[in-house]
XYZ file of C-alpha atoms in Angstrom:
411
model
C 18.700 -5.856 -22.909
C 15.415 -7.786 -23.077
C 12.377 -6.398 -24.868
C 10.557 -6.084 -21.532
C 13.479 -4.098 -20.014
C 13.632 -1.831 -23.000
C 9.952 -1.111 -22.880
C 10.142 -0.500 -19.184
C 12.917 2.061 -19.723
C 10.670 3.793 -22.298
C 7.881 3.934 -19.730
C 10.165 5.321 -17.049
C 11.412 8.034 -19.289
C 8.107 9.766 -18.528
C 7.845 11.936 -15.391
C 7.668 9.798 -12.285
C 5.729 11.798 -9.649
C 6.485 9.169 -7.041
C 10.101 10.328 -7.153
C 9.604 13.885 -8.323
C 11.711 16.361 -6.336
C 9.421 19.302 -7.036
C 6.218 20.250 -5.279
C 3.398 18.169 -6.564
C 0.224 20.166 -5.771
C -2.156 20.790 -8.654
C -0.398 18.311 -10.894
C -3.034 15.626 -10.723
C -5.892 15.404 -13.168
C -7.981 12.680 -14.714
C -8.398 13.833 -18.318
C -5.063 12.388 -19.340
C -5.716 8.878 -18.035
C -9.333 8.983 -19.303
C -8.098 9.859 -22.766
C -5.428 7.179 -22.677
C -7.878 4.509 -21.539
C -10.278 5.576 -24.221
C -7.699 5.112 -26.918
C -6.978 1.676 -25.432
C -10.675 0.618 -25.572
C -11.360 1.405 -21.849
C -9.671 -1.713 -20.413
C -10.411 -0.510 -16.902
C -14.053 -1.542 -17.391
C -13.310 -5.026 -18.724
C -12.755 -6.772 -15.369
C -14.962 -6.451 -12.247
C -13.059 -4.338 -9.774
C -12.671 -3.440 -6.110
C -11.059 -0.046 -5.536
C -9.203 0.718 -2.277
C -7.908 4.011 -0.845
C -6.526 4.996 2.543
C -3.645 6.600 4.398
C -2.530 3.313 5.877
C -3.661 -0.318 5.420
C -4.923 -0.025 1.844
C -2.177 -2.269 0.471
C -2.837 -4.882 3.154
C -6.604 -4.847 2.468
C -5.865 -5.223 -1.257
C -3.646 -8.298 -0.685
C -6.290 -9.874 1.528
C -9.053 -9.189 -1.000
C -7.000 -10.680 -3.763
C -6.118 -13.781 -1.750
C -9.720 -14.406 -0.880
C -10.786 -13.979 -4.464
C -8.065 -16.246 -5.741
C -8.836 -18.887 -3.135
C -12.439 -18.970 -4.283
C -11.412 -19.723 -7.897
C -11.280 -16.229 -9.460
C -8.373 -15.197 -11.706
C -7.285 -12.066 -9.886
C -5.314 -9.038 -11.056
C -3.713 -7.031 -8.174
C -2.379 -3.527 -8.752
C -0.485 -1.918 -5.858
C 2.246 0.687 -5.282
C 4.993 1.353 -4.524
C 6.985 -1.837 -4.881
C 9.627 -3.221 -2.519
C 12.164 -4.856 -4.763
C 10.992 -4.877 -8.413
C 8.384 -2.968 -10.385
C 6.810 -6.202 -11.409
C 5.361 -6.591 -7.867
C 2.929 -3.812 -8.850
C 1.102 -5.887 -11.451
C 0.373 -9.380 -10.142
C -1.994 -12.097 -11.286
C -2.945 -14.856 -8.831
C -0.064 -14.025 -6.608
C 2.631 -14.159 -9.349
C 4.188 -11.550 -11.589
C 2.121 -10.953 -14.671
C 3.460 -12.880 -17.656
C 6.139 -11.163 -19.715
C 4.126 -11.688 -22.886
C 1.176 -9.732 -21.461
C 3.468 -6.986 -20.059
C 5.229 -6.592 -23.381
C 2.013 -6.490 -25.353
C 0.483 -4.096 -22.841
C 3.458 -1.739 -22.823
C 3.463 -1.560 -26.575
C -0.207 -0.709 -26.619
C 0.127 1.872 -23.869
C 3.147 3.627 -25.333
C 1.569 3.698 -28.782
C -1.652 5.127 -27.405
C 0.150 7.743 -25.322
C -0.038 11.337 -26.523
C 2.813 12.418 -24.264
C 0.635 14.275 -21.691
C 0.349 11.411 -19.235
C 2.334 10.867 -16.053
C 4.385 7.769 -15.321
C 1.530 6.601 -12.969
C -1.039 7.130 -15.659
C 0.925 4.891 -18.047
C 1.585 2.243 -15.410
C -2.082 2.225 -14.327
C -3.251 1.885 -17.876
C -0.735 -0.928 -18.339
C -2.232 -2.857 -15.417
C -5.724 -2.477 -16.848
C -4.625 -3.757 -20.251
C -2.695 -6.685 -18.761
C -5.576 -7.805 -16.610
C -7.876 -7.620 -19.574
C -5.558 -9.563 -21.870
C -4.805 -12.211 -19.219
C -8.525 -12.967 -18.888
C -8.797 -11.952 -15.232
C -12.199 -12.346 -13.674
C -11.560 -9.899 -10.825
C -9.200 -6.996 -10.220
C -8.198 -5.272 -6.912
C -6.836 -1.805 -7.528
C -5.004 0.301 -4.916
C -4.886 4.080 -5.316
C -1.516 5.632 -5.583
C -2.125 8.896 -3.685
C -5.359 10.393 -2.430
C -8.211 9.221 -4.617
C -10.177 11.958 -6.268
C -7.563 12.762 -8.904
C -5.598 9.507 -8.671
C -4.950 7.715 -11.965
C -6.911 4.708 -10.805
C -10.110 6.678 -10.347
C -11.470 5.820 -13.808
C -12.991 2.478 -12.709
C -16.595 1.451 -12.517
C -15.919 -0.578 -9.368
C -18.297 -2.917 -7.609
C -17.025 -1.652 -4.264
C -14.926 1.338 -3.163
C -13.165 1.180 0.186
C -11.518 3.893 2.323
C -9.525 2.103 4.957
C -8.064 4.959 7.062
C -7.585 8.718 6.832
C -4.583 10.249 8.510
C -2.429 13.406 7.869
C -0.089 12.682 4.934
C 1.191 14.184 1.686
C 0.030 17.556 2.782
C 1.560 19.268 -0.323
C -1.053 17.460 -2.397
C -3.879 16.426 -0.059
C -3.962 19.409 2.319
C -3.278 19.792 6.023
C -6.543 18.931 7.755
C -8.238 15.550 8.079
C -11.487 16.727 6.538
C -9.694 17.959 3.441
C -7.754 14.740 3.147
C -10.980 12.790 3.549
C -12.491 14.700 0.610
C -9.609 13.437 -1.534
C -10.004 9.826 -0.418
C -13.795 9.979 -0.749
C -13.284 10.911 -4.396
C -13.304 7.175 -5.258
C -16.905 6.851 -4.018
C -19.295 6.663 -6.965
C -22.984 5.791 -7.360
C -22.283 2.428 -9.147
C -20.268 1.016 -6.204
C -20.867 -0.261 -2.707
C -19.192 2.200 -0.421
C -17.052 1.034 2.547
C -15.146 2.647 5.388
C -12.782 1.184 7.941
C -13.560 0.953 11.655
C -11.466 3.762 13.107
C -12.182 7.192 11.605
C -12.221 10.625 13.176
C -15.655 12.247 13.426
C -14.860 14.843 10.770
C -13.681 12.071 8.443
C -16.874 10.110 8.986
C -18.927 13.178 8.185
C -17.131 13.769 4.935
C -17.427 10.152 3.815
C -21.122 10.100 4.785
C -21.794 13.282 2.881
C -20.080 11.926 -0.218
C -22.086 8.690 0.039
C -25.318 10.702 0.205
C -24.222 12.793 -2.824
C -23.819 9.661 -4.947
C -26.988 7.996 -3.554
C -25.357 5.108 -1.711
C -25.229 3.779 1.802
C -21.907 4.092 3.648
C -21.071 0.690 5.142
C -18.617 0.191 8.004
C -16.432 -2.890 8.206
C -13.385 -4.337 9.877
C -14.322 -4.011 13.548
C -13.153 -6.865 15.806
C -16.316 -6.189 17.847
C -18.480 -7.594 14.990
C -17.171 -11.161 15.246
C -20.707 -12.532 15.548
C -21.331 -11.438 11.992
C -18.444 -13.489 10.649
C -18.774 -17.263 11.045
C -15.038 -17.867 11.285
C -13.489 -21.217 12.082
C -11.113 -19.236 14.313
C -10.322 -15.537 14.725
C -7.573 -14.145 12.534
C -4.199 -14.616 14.326
C -1.944 -11.547 14.085
C -0.197 -9.521 16.774
C -1.252 -6.147 15.313
C -4.885 -5.051 15.795
C -4.949 -2.876 12.688
C -3.854 -5.791 10.553
C -6.557 -8.015 11.993
C -9.034 -5.228 11.208
C -7.713 -4.930 7.657
C -8.359 -8.651 7.287
C -11.895 -8.391 8.699
C -12.590 -5.405 6.428
C -11.614 -7.518 3.459
C -13.897 -10.307 4.709
C -16.841 -7.909 5.093
C -16.386 -6.440 1.610
C -16.101 -9.887 -0.013
C -19.206 -11.118 1.862
C -21.178 -8.208 0.459
C -20.034 -9.117 -3.010
C -20.944 -12.822 -2.686
C -23.412 -12.516 -5.588
C -20.485 -11.677 -7.962
C -17.706 -13.564 -6.235
C -19.428 -16.487 -4.487
C -17.573 -18.061 -1.594
C -14.684 -15.516 -1.596
C -15.251 -14.355 2.018
C -15.366 -17.900 3.298
C -12.297 -18.796 1.240
C -10.311 -15.889 2.759
C -11.362 -16.961 6.290
C -10.328 -20.527 5.598
C -6.732 -19.696 4.481
C -3.969 -20.899 6.854
C -2.025 -18.296 8.775
C 1.088 -18.735 6.611
C -0.942 -17.897 3.499
C -1.732 -14.490 5.022
C 1.861 -13.322 5.540
C 2.517 -10.226 3.448
C 5.878 -8.878 2.280
C 7.055 -5.967 4.371
C 4.131 -6.228 6.821
C 5.573 -7.474 10.169
C 7.599 -9.869 8.048
C 10.370 -11.744 9.812
C 13.520 -12.613 7.833
C 17.162 -13.229 8.748
C 20.535 -11.912 7.839
C 23.065 -14.418 6.448
C 24.632 -14.575 9.942
C 21.286 -15.573 11.422
C 20.357 -12.311 13.106
C 16.574 -11.724 12.810
C 15.136 -8.730 10.987
C 11.511 -7.646 11.236
C 10.291 -5.557 8.265
C 7.212 -3.337 8.375
C 6.275 -0.398 6.098
C 4.464 1.469 8.916
C 4.978 5.186 8.670
C 2.249 7.040 10.539
C 1.564 8.098 14.105
C -1.124 5.417 14.347
C 0.587 2.432 12.732
C 4.159 2.762 14.118
C 3.532 2.417 17.833
C 1.964 -1.092 17.644
C 4.728 -2.207 15.336
C 7.316 -1.083 17.819
C 5.428 -2.855 20.630
C 5.344 -6.069 18.618
C 9.057 -5.847 17.901
C 9.914 -5.155 21.474
C 7.908 -8.109 22.672
C 10.201 -10.517 20.808
C 13.501 -8.572 20.554
C 16.726 -9.803 22.066
C 18.961 -7.038 23.444
C 20.815 -5.185 22.212
C 18.323 -4.400 19.424
C 18.153 -1.691 16.791
C 15.492 0.202 14.827
C 16.535 1.243 11.364
C 14.321 4.167 10.313
C 13.738 6.491 7.408
C 11.112 8.986 6.357
C 10.215 10.937 3.251
C 10.620 14.666 3.350
C 6.847 15.229 3.355
C 6.476 13.547 6.747
C 6.355 15.669 9.960
C 9.247 14.100 11.812
C 8.773 16.217 14.924
C 5.077 15.280 15.288
C 5.864 11.625 14.696
C 8.633 11.569 17.269
C 6.326 13.258 19.800
C 3.595 10.718 19.125
C 6.033 7.820 19.617
C 7.325 9.327 22.838
C 3.799 9.437 24.258
C 3.751 5.648 24.191
C 6.541 5.500 26.781
C 10.340 5.335 26.831
C 12.211 3.030 24.577
C 14.180 0.114 26.095
C 17.650 1.073 27.278
C 19.401 -1.380 24.931
C 17.401 -0.363 21.838
C 19.371 1.881 19.429
C 17.887 3.927 16.676
C 19.603 4.602 13.300
C 18.285 7.148 10.813
C 19.249 6.582 7.208
C 18.123 7.577 3.725
C 14.839 6.114 2.402
C 16.528 3.853 -0.066
C 17.426 5.759 -3.220
C 14.377 7.990 -3.077
C 15.240 11.631 -3.973
C 12.649 12.904 -1.539
C 14.138 11.149 1.399
C 14.324 13.175 4.571
C 17.864 14.072 5.525
C 18.987 11.664 8.283
C 21.150 14.348 9.908
C 18.184 16.737 10.144
C 15.620 14.360 11.590
C 17.890 12.181 13.791
C 17.774 14.470 16.773
C 13.967 14.214 16.982
C 14.310 10.476 17.500
C 17.533 10.497 19.624
C 19.114 8.486 16.869
C 22.420 8.133 15.088
C 22.361 9.333 11.478
C 23.928 7.064 8.914
C 24.760 8.374 5.420
C 24.047 5.071 3.627
C 21.515 2.256 3.885
C 23.154 -0.606 5.747
C 22.803 -2.923 8.751
C 25.094 -1.706 11.522
C 27.277 -4.135 13.458
C 26.509 -4.890 17.081
C 22.717 -5.303 17.429
C 21.424 -8.848 17.754
C 18.057 -8.074 16.048
C 16.568 -5.296 13.926
C 13.327 -3.584 13.015
C 13.308 -1.896 9.631
C 10.425 0.601 9.309
C 9.249 4.083 8.517
C 9.609 3.921 4.765
C 8.562 1.452 2.080
C 11.735 2.416 0.231
C 13.978 1.598 3.155
C 12.282 -1.787 3.583
C 12.706 -2.390 -0.161
C 16.423 -1.487 0.022
C 17.311 -3.707 3.025
C 14.941 -6.614 2.416
C 17.105 -8.170 -0.397
C 20.039 -8.387 2.069
C 18.096 -10.922 4.125
C 17.080 -14.525 3.650
C 13.627 -15.835 3.044
C 11.462 -16.383 6.168
C 12.354 -19.563 7.956
C 9.661 -22.235 8.508
């Protein structure tokens, strides 16, 4: 076993709330991560940061921010979660895995500084901060893990804080109403940062974000709308079949333009990237099985994001097609199925298969939720025989489990 693998096992021996089978409410606090960071010399403040939260789209916005910053010459640390195939995807520098030497050094420091009270996510977040500091990054883009107010990442002094979307999710931690969830997301808004919100927010969400902005003495800026093209001197509009992805891109452009004094040319650099450079793993990503059958992967999992993904798949699918689907047990399967049904009937030759969300212990039981989607329940994660093309969606963990069984995207 390599030194990196051994240290990773030590880190994983701590409680992992991403995979915890018990109720998670009231487990989140900031004093543990603050204490850990203090013992590490507060690495979270060493690199200029952009902090991003949201129910959906926050990972996409983070990737676009990082790519624009990198294209403009910055050395960029990117911290996201969860991963698709390997934990090293979570801590990236300039689009590549962080160097083993920095990860090993960082893990040693974090484990030595730990007093045993921290969560797995506390330790991993601190590791990212240490790695980005030691690697000499000039910018860092940090995605929240869950919520925002008590998320382990909420110890930054960010240049900008962004809330992309607010939808009903993780009710056992964030609450059941949009306003309450918005309070948690708005917790990353602080007086030292520019404050940004995405273009499509419910009135009660806007009110919460606006109130928080007023409390910390900052203006709430809105970005990402396709209607504001005149404000973005693009060579050409962003080409992507999903509107919400285009808006994520434009939101990243707007944020980077506002930070031009710190990261000069980053917005223009993002806009100038070729389409292929904007393809993101697990976001409407086309790959192929070894026998040539196409597979479209997308981590969409909400009532807002799933319908357009299905529409994009159906526009290019060859019958008979199949949707391979999974959910975590904290998702309202009945409400999601009802929302999808409101967008019209599915094609006659499109079959649905419900399966576990990878190896996640909080996967929804396929047999329990399959009837909501008029689907066949499968006990294991696999590609069924018969369909000529597939959409894999509903769970990041399902995408991560099936993606390695496919080939790299074809040119």
